[in-house]
Amino acid sequence: MSSRPVLEVLNLSVEFPTDRGPLRAVDGVSFSVEAGKTLAVVGESGCGKSVTALAIMGLLPPGARLGGAVRLLGEELVGQPGAAWQGRRGRDLAMVFQEPMTSLNPAFTAGEQVAEALRLHEGLSPRAAMDRAVEMLALVRIPDAARRARQYPHQLSGGMRQRVMIAMALACRPRLLIADEPTTALDVTVQAQILALLDELKRDTGTAVVLITHDLGVVADHADQVVVMYAGRIAEAAPAAELFERPEHPYTVGLIGAVPSIEGGATRLASIEGTVPDLRDPPPGCRFAPRCPFAGTDCETPPPLGEVHAGHLSACWRAPLGEGSPLPEPYPPGRDPARTGASQAA
Amino acid sequence: MGLWLLRRIGQILPTLLILSFLIFGLQQLMPGDPALILAGEERGDPQVLAQIRAELFLDRPLWEQYLRWISRVVVGDFGFSWRIREPVGALILEKLPVTFQLAGMAFLIAVLIGVPAGIVSAVKRDRPVDWATNGVALFGISTPNFWLGIMMILLFSVELGWLPPSGYVPLTEDPLQSLATTIMPAFVLGSGIAGVLMRHTRAAMLTALAQDYVRTARAKGLAERVVVAKHALRNALIPVVTLGTIEFGRLLAGAVLTEQIFTIPGFGKLIVDAVFNRDYPVVQGVVLATALIFVLLSLVADLLYMAINPRLRTA
Ligand SMILES: Nc1ncnc2c1ncn2[C@@H]1O[C@H](COP(=O)(O)OP(=O)(O)O)[C@@H](O)[C@H]1O
Ligand code: SF4
Ligand SMILES: [Mg+2]
């Protein structure tokens, strides 16, 4: 398991110039993914997940300032001319976007759009590329793929379109697939099918997957490693099972509490009080402090991301939270982190 | 789709019929008695006037005049010019190609300048190229055609002596000379449309470039050139094509004035002369023919729109 990671992200930072000063959307993020594994990046909306993904793809909007390192199979991409990155995209590096309804070009058929990548990267003839495109569409379980290949996006359902996106992304068997909330826009059954499909394709092709989501339920079922992001920084990073068993950051604890839980037939969605801070003017110390029930004066100094257990990192002065947690009952009843998923009083 | 086309064509006839009413009715509002003008020197002689009126059925009730005219028109007979004593149909067929050549060249110039300029300024948004292009477009749109025409004549004909200031040579007679006589008026006519097309192309491209599918195209590893020219442009052209067809119609109208400046014997000159001479059959014929062209153009616009918009083709 000590093979060289497919992707290494080191101290990544992204800054956007805005009318009201610079906005640092990603600040010192590091992680790596190995072949055939899934790394989940979780966090609330606005935490910098998509910006991280676009930075890895080299698709940040013009004007964005990128710092740190992005290494694909050991090769550094940051600082290289745009053409180097472009040559990797679609071939080694692929992405499925959050918006299946708008991510396909309405002017071309599904088949044409999948075939395009094959013609570009594998030099296939139009005929051969189309044949392969149909195979790919069948592979992602689009029924009657040959007919669907001739259809335009508006003739396909959302789930179908996302399958086309996945077929397109996987057509050239990339080494890394970034899936940015691939199922958020889809209904629950389709969501489960798409995620299962991603797992299966990952197993068969050995592709490394970065799965971005704000849904911890998805993480539990599909990820090997998890990175929890908060306000542009990593709050916690751990193997998936470990993270759920023993979360070591109050934000993660809150997120786990915010997973919908069924009790007595009713579904209740708990959530963390407050909102993500304005990244133009973040809190000076720990960025989670304004919302953190454990916060103290020491939290005015930013906590470093340190190893709490082997392979388990947390950026919190209180970590490890453990049994002897300094503050009892930090969350209201029913959201006690230590007993997540256990029977809870309403 | 076949049904749609049939219905669409079915609409053309009633449209033209209503128009023919309007043309005929509005014409009666034109000041001046045609008989008086046609009588010329003899306009003082009531007998001559009466004779002219009788010959042209001007002494009959309006509805009868209309029926006489329209019943011939529906079988393709536009009658005779009162003034030049030639069949109106022949006059139209003679002048129409001249105006079409002029408008066609103007449109080509407009498209060749306007669309690429729009693309470039969208891609280079908010940079000097964009500002310069927008400035030139504004100049093209806001400059009156007659002023630009006169300036061009002064420069290229009077000052430099490169191009003839006026006149027209048919394409079939001497293609090169024909182009020389039409290039200036075509440019004058096309410049305004180029500006309009540029702005619309720019706006449509900016919209297209901001779409998620453009990001998908980039994520595939396509070169930026391909992303712009294939993925964005293909969608941006949908509104631009529709607009282009409408602008082509406007071009035909604009040709009237431009033909006057460059004394080109086209449709514009035909109708202006006819109005001054109260040559009703010619006026009616030309206006009806123009209306037909407009209706056909809008049909072409719809068909083109369908051809490039898969949403409509496969609905
Ligand atoms: N092009 C941009 N210009 C300025 N700010 C941006 C831009 N794109 C994203 N941001 C900001 O960066 C932060 C992170 O956004 P994002 O990565 O999209 O969050 P999410 O975790 O929901 O995917 C947000 O505050 C967002 O407003
Ligand atoms: S460092 Fe302090 S404020 Fe930040 S998460 Fe830990 S306890 Fe809360
Ligand atoms: Mg996002």
PDB file of N, CA and C in Angstrom, chain A residues 141-202:
ATOM      1  N   ARG A 141     -24.261   2.020 -17.808  1.00  0.00           N
ATOM      2  CA  ARG A 141     -25.637   1.541 -17.641  1.00  0.00           C
ATOM      3  C   ARG A 141     -26.663   2.466 -18.251  1.00  0.00           C
ATOM      4  N   ILE A 142     -26.366   3.019 -19.383  1.00  0.00           N
ATOM      5  CA  ILE A 142     -27.410   3.746 -20.095  1.00  0.00           C
ATOM      6  C   ILE A 142     -28.086   2.730 -21.000  1.00  0.00           C
ATOM      7  N   PRO A 143     -29.375   2.470 -20.753  1.00  0.00           N
ATOM      8  CA  PRO A 143     -30.049   1.470 -21.571  1.00  0.00           C
ATOM      9  C   PRO A 143     -30.166   1.963 -23.017  1.00  0.00           C
ATOM     10  N   ASP A 144     -30.087   1.029 -23.944  1.00  0.00           N
ATOM     11  CA  ASP A 144     -30.238   1.379 -25.356  1.00  0.00           C
ATOM     12  C   ASP A 144     -29.203   2.446 -25.751  1.00  0.00           C
ATOM     13  N   ALA A 145     -27.952   2.170 -25.399  1.00  0.00           N
ATOM     14  CA  ALA A 145     -26.888   3.173 -25.531  1.00  0.00           C
ATOM     15  C   ALA A 145     -26.725   3.699 -26.952  1.00  0.00           C
ATOM     16  N   ALA A 146     -26.871   2.828 -27.934  1.00  0.00           N
ATOM     17  CA  ALA A 146     -26.659   3.263 -29.321  1.00  0.00           C
ATOM     18  C   ALA A 146     -27.661   4.353 -29.700  1.00  0.00           C
ATOM     19  N   ARG A 147     -28.888   4.201 -29.235  1.00  0.00           N
ATOM     20  CA  ARG A 147     -29.905   5.200 -29.558  1.00  0.00           C
ATOM     21  C   ARG A 147     -29.661   6.470 -28.743  1.00  0.00           C
ATOM     22  N   ARG A 148     -29.363   6.279 -27.458  1.00  0.00           N
ATOM     23  CA  ARG A 148     -29.123   7.435 -26.585  1.00  0.00           C
ATOM     24  C   ARG A 148     -27.939   8.271 -27.073  1.00  0.00           C
ATOM     25  N   ALA A 149     -26.958   7.589 -27.660  1.00  0.00           N
ATOM     26  CA  ALA A 149     -25.766   8.295 -28.145  1.00  0.00           C
ATOM     27  C   ALA A 149     -26.132   9.320 -29.211  1.00  0.00           C
ATOM     28  N   ARG A 150     -27.213   9.059 -29.916  1.00  0.00           N
ATOM     29  CA  ARG A 150     -27.610   9.983 -30.977  1.00  0.00           C
ATOM     30  C   ARG A 150     -28.522  11.092 -30.469  1.00  0.00           C
ATOM     31  N   GLN A 151     -28.822  11.066 -29.161  1.00  0.00           N
ATOM     32  CA  GLN A 151     -29.735  12.067 -28.630  1.00  0.00           C
ATOM     33  C   GLN A 151     -28.991  13.259 -28.043  1.00  0.00           C
ATOM     34  N   TYR A 152     -29.720  14.355 -27.958  1.00  0.00           N
ATOM     35  CA  TYR A 152     -29.161  15.578 -27.399  1.00  0.00           C
ATOM     36  C   TYR A 152     -29.448  15.641 -25.905  1.00  0.00           C
ATOM     37  N   PRO A 153     -28.651  16.424 -25.162  1.00  0.00           N
ATOM     38  CA  PRO A 153     -28.827  16.469 -23.707  1.00  0.00           C
ATOM     39  C   PRO A 153     -30.274  16.737 -23.279  1.00  0.00           C
ATOM     40  N   HIS A 154     -30.979  17.614 -23.987  1.00  0.00           N
ATOM     41  CA  HIS A 154     -32.332  17.938 -23.521  1.00  0.00           C
ATOM     42  C   HIS A 154     -33.279  16.753 -23.626  1.00  0.00           C
ATOM     43  N   GLN A 155     -32.855  15.708 -24.326  1.00  0.00           N
ATOM     44  CA  GLN A 155     -33.711  14.526 -24.427  1.00  0.00           C
ATOM     45  C   GLN A 155     -33.406  13.507 -23.334  1.00  0.00           C
ATOM     46  N   LEU A 156     -32.419  13.847 -22.473  1.00  0.00           N
ATOM     47  CA  LEU A 156     -32.007  12.911 -21.429  1.00  0.00           C
ATOM     48  C   LEU A 156     -32.381  13.441 -20.045  1.00  0.00           C
ATOM     49  N   SER A 157     -32.646  12.524 -19.118  1.00  0.00           N
ATOM     50  CA  SER A 157     -32.946  12.919 -17.740  1.00  0.00           C
ATOM     51  C   SER A 157     -31.664  13.339 -17.031  1.00  0.00           C
ATOM     52  N   GLY A 158     -31.813  13.939 -15.856  1.00  0.00           N
ATOM     53  CA  GLY A 158     -30.644  14.384 -15.093  1.00  0.00           C
ATOM     54  C   GLY A 158     -29.691  13.242 -14.780  1.00  0.00           C
ATOM     55  N   GLY A 159     -30.247  12.114 -14.332  1.00  0.00           N
ATOM     56  CA  GLY A 159     -29.409  10.968 -13.988  1.00  0.00           C
ATOM     57  C   GLY A 159     -28.671  10.443 -15.215  1.00  0.00           C
ATOM     58  N   MET A 160     -29.384  10.435 -16.325  1.00  0.00           N
ATOM     59  CA  MET A 160     -28.806   9.979 -17.586  1.00  0.00           C
ATOM     60  C   MET A 160     -27.663  10.908 -18.005  1.00  0.00           C
ATOM     61  N   ARG A 161     -27.902  12.205 -17.828  1.00  0.00           N
ATOM     62  CA  ARG A 161     -26.860  13.170 -18.212  1.00  0.00           C
ATOM     63  C   ARG A 161     -25.614  12.996 -17.355  1.00  0.00           C
ATOM     64  N   GLN A 162     -25.833  12.722 -16.058  1.00  0.00           N
ATOM     65  CA  GLN A 162     -24.671  12.547 -15.197  1.00  0.00           C
ATOM     66  C   GLN A 162     -23.922  11.276 -15.593  1.00  0.00           C
ATOM     67  N   ARG A 163     -24.641  10.276 -16.039  1.00  0.00           N
ATOM     68  CA  ARG A 163     -23.977   9.063 -16.537  1.00  0.00           C
ATOM     69  C   ARG A 163     -23.161   9.381 -17.784  1.00  0.00           C
ATOM     70  N   VAL A 164     -23.722  10.231 -18.638  1.00  0.00           N
ATOM     71  CA  VAL A 164     -22.969  10.633 -19.831  1.00  0.00           C
ATOM     72  C   VAL A 164     -21.688  11.362 -19.409  1.00  0.00           C
ATOM     73  N   MET A 165     -21.819  12.246 -18.404  1.00  0.00           N
ATOM     74  CA  MET A 165     -20.645  12.961 -17.903  1.00  0.00           C
ATOM     75  C   MET A 165     -19.586  11.980 -17.392  1.00  0.00           C
ATOM     76  N   ILE A 166     -20.061  10.958 -16.671  1.00  0.00           N
ATOM     77  CA  ILE A 166     -19.117   9.972 -16.132  1.00  0.00           C
ATOM     78  C   ILE A 166     -18.479   9.179 -17.267  1.00  0.00           C
ATOM     79  N   ALA A 167     -19.295   8.818 -18.253  1.00  0.00           N
ATOM     80  CA  ALA A 167     -18.753   8.093 -19.410  1.00  0.00           C
ATOM     81  C   ALA A 167     -17.685   8.940 -20.094  1.00  0.00           C
ATOM     82  N   MET A 168     -17.977  10.231 -20.204  1.00  0.00           N
ATOM     83  CA  MET A 168     -17.045  11.152 -20.855  1.00  0.00           C
ATOM     84  C   MET A 168     -15.747  11.250 -20.059  1.00  0.00           C
ATOM     85  N   ALA A 169     -15.906  11.368 -18.737  1.00  0.00           N
ATOM     86  CA  ALA A 169     -14.730  11.525 -17.880  1.00  0.00           C
ATOM     87  C   ALA A 169     -13.873  10.256 -17.877  1.00  0.00           C
ATOM     88  N   LEU A 170     -14.538   9.106 -17.945  1.00  0.00           N
ATOM     89  CA  LEU A 170     -13.791   7.852 -17.837  1.00  0.00           C
ATOM     90  C   LEU A 170     -13.373   7.280 -19.181  1.00  0.00           C
ATOM     91  N   ALA A 171     -13.797   7.932 -20.266  1.00  0.00           N
ATOM     92  CA  ALA A 171     -13.579   7.382 -21.612  1.00  0.00           C
ATOM     93  C   ALA A 171     -12.115   7.049 -21.856  1.00  0.00           C
ATOM     94  N   CYS A 172     -11.217   7.919 -21.437  1.00  0.00           N
ATOM     95  CA  CYS A 172      -9.797   7.698 -21.717  1.00  0.00           C
ATOM     96  C   CYS A 172      -9.078   7.064 -20.533  1.00  0.00           C
ATOM     97  N   ARG A 173      -9.827   6.409 -19.656  1.00  0.00           N
ATOM     98  CA  ARG A 173      -9.290   5.736 -18.475  1.00  0.00           C
ATOM     99  C   ARG A 173      -8.289   6.610 -17.715  1.00  0.00           C
ATOM    100  N   PRO A 174      -8.786   7.704 -17.116  1.00  0.00           N
ATOM    101  CA  PRO A 174      -7.891   8.630 -16.420  1.00  0.00           C
ATOM    102  C   PRO A 174      -7.317   7.978 -15.163  1.00  0.00           C
ATOM    103  N   ARG A 175      -6.174   8.485 -14.706  1.00  0.00           N
ATOM    104  CA  ARG A 175      -5.582   7.988 -13.482  1.00  0.00           C
ATOM    105  C   ARG A 175      -6.280   8.588 -12.276  1.00  0.00           C
ATOM    106  N   LEU A 176      -6.849   9.790 -12.485  1.00  0.00           N
ATOM    107  CA  LEU A 176      -7.535  10.455 -11.378  1.00  0.00           C
ATOM    108  C   LEU A 176      -8.876  10.995 -11.850  1.00  0.00           C
ATOM    109  N   LEU A 177      -9.914  10.716 -11.071  1.00  0.00           N
ATOM    110  CA  LEU A 177     -11.227  11.265 -11.373  1.00  0.00           C
ATOM    111  C   LEU A 177     -11.668  12.125 -10.200  1.00  0.00           C
ATOM    112  N   ILE A 178     -12.013  13.365 -10.488  1.00  0.00           N
ATOM    113  CA  ILE A 178     -12.565  14.220  -9.447  1.00  0.00           C
ATOM    114  C   ILE A 178     -14.063  14.308  -9.684  1.00  0.00           C
ATOM    115  N   ALA A 179     -14.837  13.915  -8.688  1.00  0.00           N
ATOM    116  CA  ALA A 179     -16.295  13.986  -8.822  1.00  0.00           C
ATOM    117  C   ALA A 179     -16.792  15.013  -7.819  1.00  0.00           C
ATOM    118  N   ASP A 180     -17.195  16.179  -8.332  1.00  0.00           N
ATOM    119  CA  ASP A 180     -17.614  17.279  -7.456  1.00  0.00           C
ATOM    120  C   ASP A 180     -19.115  17.205  -7.220  1.00  0.00           C
ATOM    121  N   GLU A 181     -19.494  16.721  -6.071  1.00  0.00           N
ATOM    122  CA  GLU A 181     -20.895  16.535  -5.720  1.00  0.00           C
ATOM    123  C   GLU A 181     -21.681  15.960  -6.906  1.00  0.00           C
ATOM    124  N   PRO A 182     -21.273  14.789  -7.371  1.00  0.00           N
ATOM    125  CA  PRO A 182     -21.844  14.276  -8.619  1.00  0.00           C
ATOM    126  C   PRO A 182     -23.318  13.931  -8.516  1.00  0.00           C
ATOM    127  N   THR A 183     -23.821  13.804  -7.301  1.00  0.00           N
ATOM    128  CA  THR A 183     -25.201  13.328  -7.180  1.00  0.00           C
ATOM    129  C   THR A 183     -26.105  14.317  -6.454  1.00  0.00           C
ATOM    130  N   THR A 184     -25.566  15.467  -6.099  1.00  0.00           N
ATOM    131  CA  THR A 184     -26.355  16.414  -5.313  1.00  0.00           C
ATOM    132  C   THR A 184     -27.645  16.814  -6.025  1.00  0.00           C
ATOM    133  N   ALA A 185     -27.552  16.959  -7.354  1.00  0.00           N
ATOM    134  CA  ALA A 185     -28.709  17.447  -8.092  1.00  0.00           C
ATOM    135  C   ALA A 185     -29.688  16.325  -8.455  1.00  0.00           C
ATOM    136  N   LEU A 186     -29.378  15.099  -8.036  1.00  0.00           N
ATOM    137  CA  LEU A 186     -30.196  13.971  -8.478  1.00  0.00           C
ATOM    138  C   LEU A 186     -31.027  13.398  -7.332  1.00  0.00           C
ATOM    139  N   ASP A 187     -32.088  12.669  -7.696  1.00  0.00           N
ATOM    140  CA  ASP A 187     -32.896  12.134  -6.605  1.00  0.00           C
ATOM    141  C   ASP A 187     -32.219  10.893  -6.007  1.00  0.00           C
ATOM    142  N   VAL A 188     -32.709  10.504  -4.828  1.00  0.00           N
ATOM    143  CA  VAL A 188     -31.969   9.574  -3.977  1.00  0.00           C
ATOM    144  C   VAL A 188     -31.634   8.233  -4.638  1.00  0.00           C
ATOM    145  N   THR A 189     -32.590   7.638  -5.347  1.00  0.00           N
ATOM    146  CA  THR A 189     -32.298   6.329  -5.942  1.00  0.00           C
ATOM    147  C   THR A 189     -31.243   6.451  -7.028  1.00  0.00           C
ATOM    148  N   VAL A 190     -31.366   7.493  -7.840  1.00  0.00           N
ATOM    149  CA  VAL A 190     -30.379   7.706  -8.902  1.00  0.00           C
ATOM    150  C   VAL A 190     -29.017   7.961  -8.274  1.00  0.00           C
ATOM    151  N   GLN A 191     -29.025   8.731  -7.186  1.00  0.00           N
ATOM    152  CA  GLN A 191     -27.814   9.046  -6.437  1.00  0.00           C
ATOM    153  C   GLN A 191     -27.069   7.768  -6.044  1.00  0.00           C
ATOM    154  N   ALA A 192     -27.798   6.827  -5.459  1.00  0.00           N
ATOM    155  CA  ALA A 192     -27.184   5.572  -5.018  1.00  0.00           C
ATOM    156  C   ALA A 192     -26.631   4.805  -6.209  1.00  0.00           C
ATOM    157  N   GLN A 193     -27.360   4.785  -7.304  1.00  0.00           N
ATOM    158  CA  GLN A 193     -26.902   4.064  -8.497  1.00  0.00           C
ATOM    159  C   GLN A 193     -25.612   4.661  -9.039  1.00  0.00           C
ATOM    160  N   ILE A 194     -25.584   5.977  -9.102  1.00  0.00           N
ATOM    161  CA  ILE A 194     -24.402   6.650  -9.670  1.00  0.00           C
ATOM    162  C   ILE A 194     -23.174   6.388  -8.803  1.00  0.00           C
ATOM    163  N   LEU A 195     -23.350   6.459  -7.484  1.00  0.00           N
ATOM    164  CA  LEU A 195     -22.210   6.243  -6.585  1.00  0.00           C
ATOM    165  C   LEU A 195     -21.720   4.798  -6.660  1.00  0.00           C
ATOM    166  N   ALA A 196     -22.666   3.874  -6.763  1.00  0.00           N
ATOM    167  CA  ALA A 196     -22.287   2.468  -6.887  1.00  0.00           C
ATOM    168  C   ALA A 196     -21.504   2.264  -8.184  1.00  0.00           C
ATOM    169  N   LEU A 197     -21.961   2.945  -9.217  1.00  0.00           N
ATOM    170  CA  LEU A 197     -21.300   2.854 -10.513  1.00  0.00           C
ATOM    171  C   LEU A 197     -19.864   3.369 -10.434  1.00  0.00           C
ATOM    172  N   LEU A 198     -19.697   4.498  -9.747  1.00  0.00           N
ATOM    173  CA  LEU A 198     -18.352   5.065  -9.591  1.00  0.00           C
ATOM    174  C   LEU A 198     -17.440   4.081  -8.867  1.00  0.00           C
ATOM    175  N   ASP A 199     -17.972   3.445  -7.806  1.00  0.00           N
ATOM    176  CA  ASP A 199     -17.187   2.463  -7.043  1.00  0.00           C
ATOM    177  C   ASP A 199     -16.731   1.318  -7.935  1.00  0.00           C
ATOM    178  N   GLU A 200     -17.676   0.842  -8.729  1.00  0.00           N
ATOM    179  CA  GLU A 200     -17.406  -0.306  -9.578  1.00  0.00           C
ATOM    180  C   GLU A 200     -16.353   0.042 -10.632  1.00  0.00           C
ATOM    181  N   LEU A 201     -16.506   1.209 -11.235  1.00  0.00           N
ATOM    182  CA  LEU A 201     -15.563   1.617 -12.269  1.00  0.00           C
ATOM    183  C   LEU A 201     -14.174   1.837 -11.680  1.00  0.00           C
ATOM    184  N   LYS A 202     -14.172   2.366 -10.477  1.00  0.00           N
ATOM    185  CA  LYS A 202     -12.903   2.586  -9.791  1.00  0.00           C
ATOM    186  C   LYS A 202     -12.205   1.243  -9.541  1.00  0.00           C
TER     187      LYS A 202
END
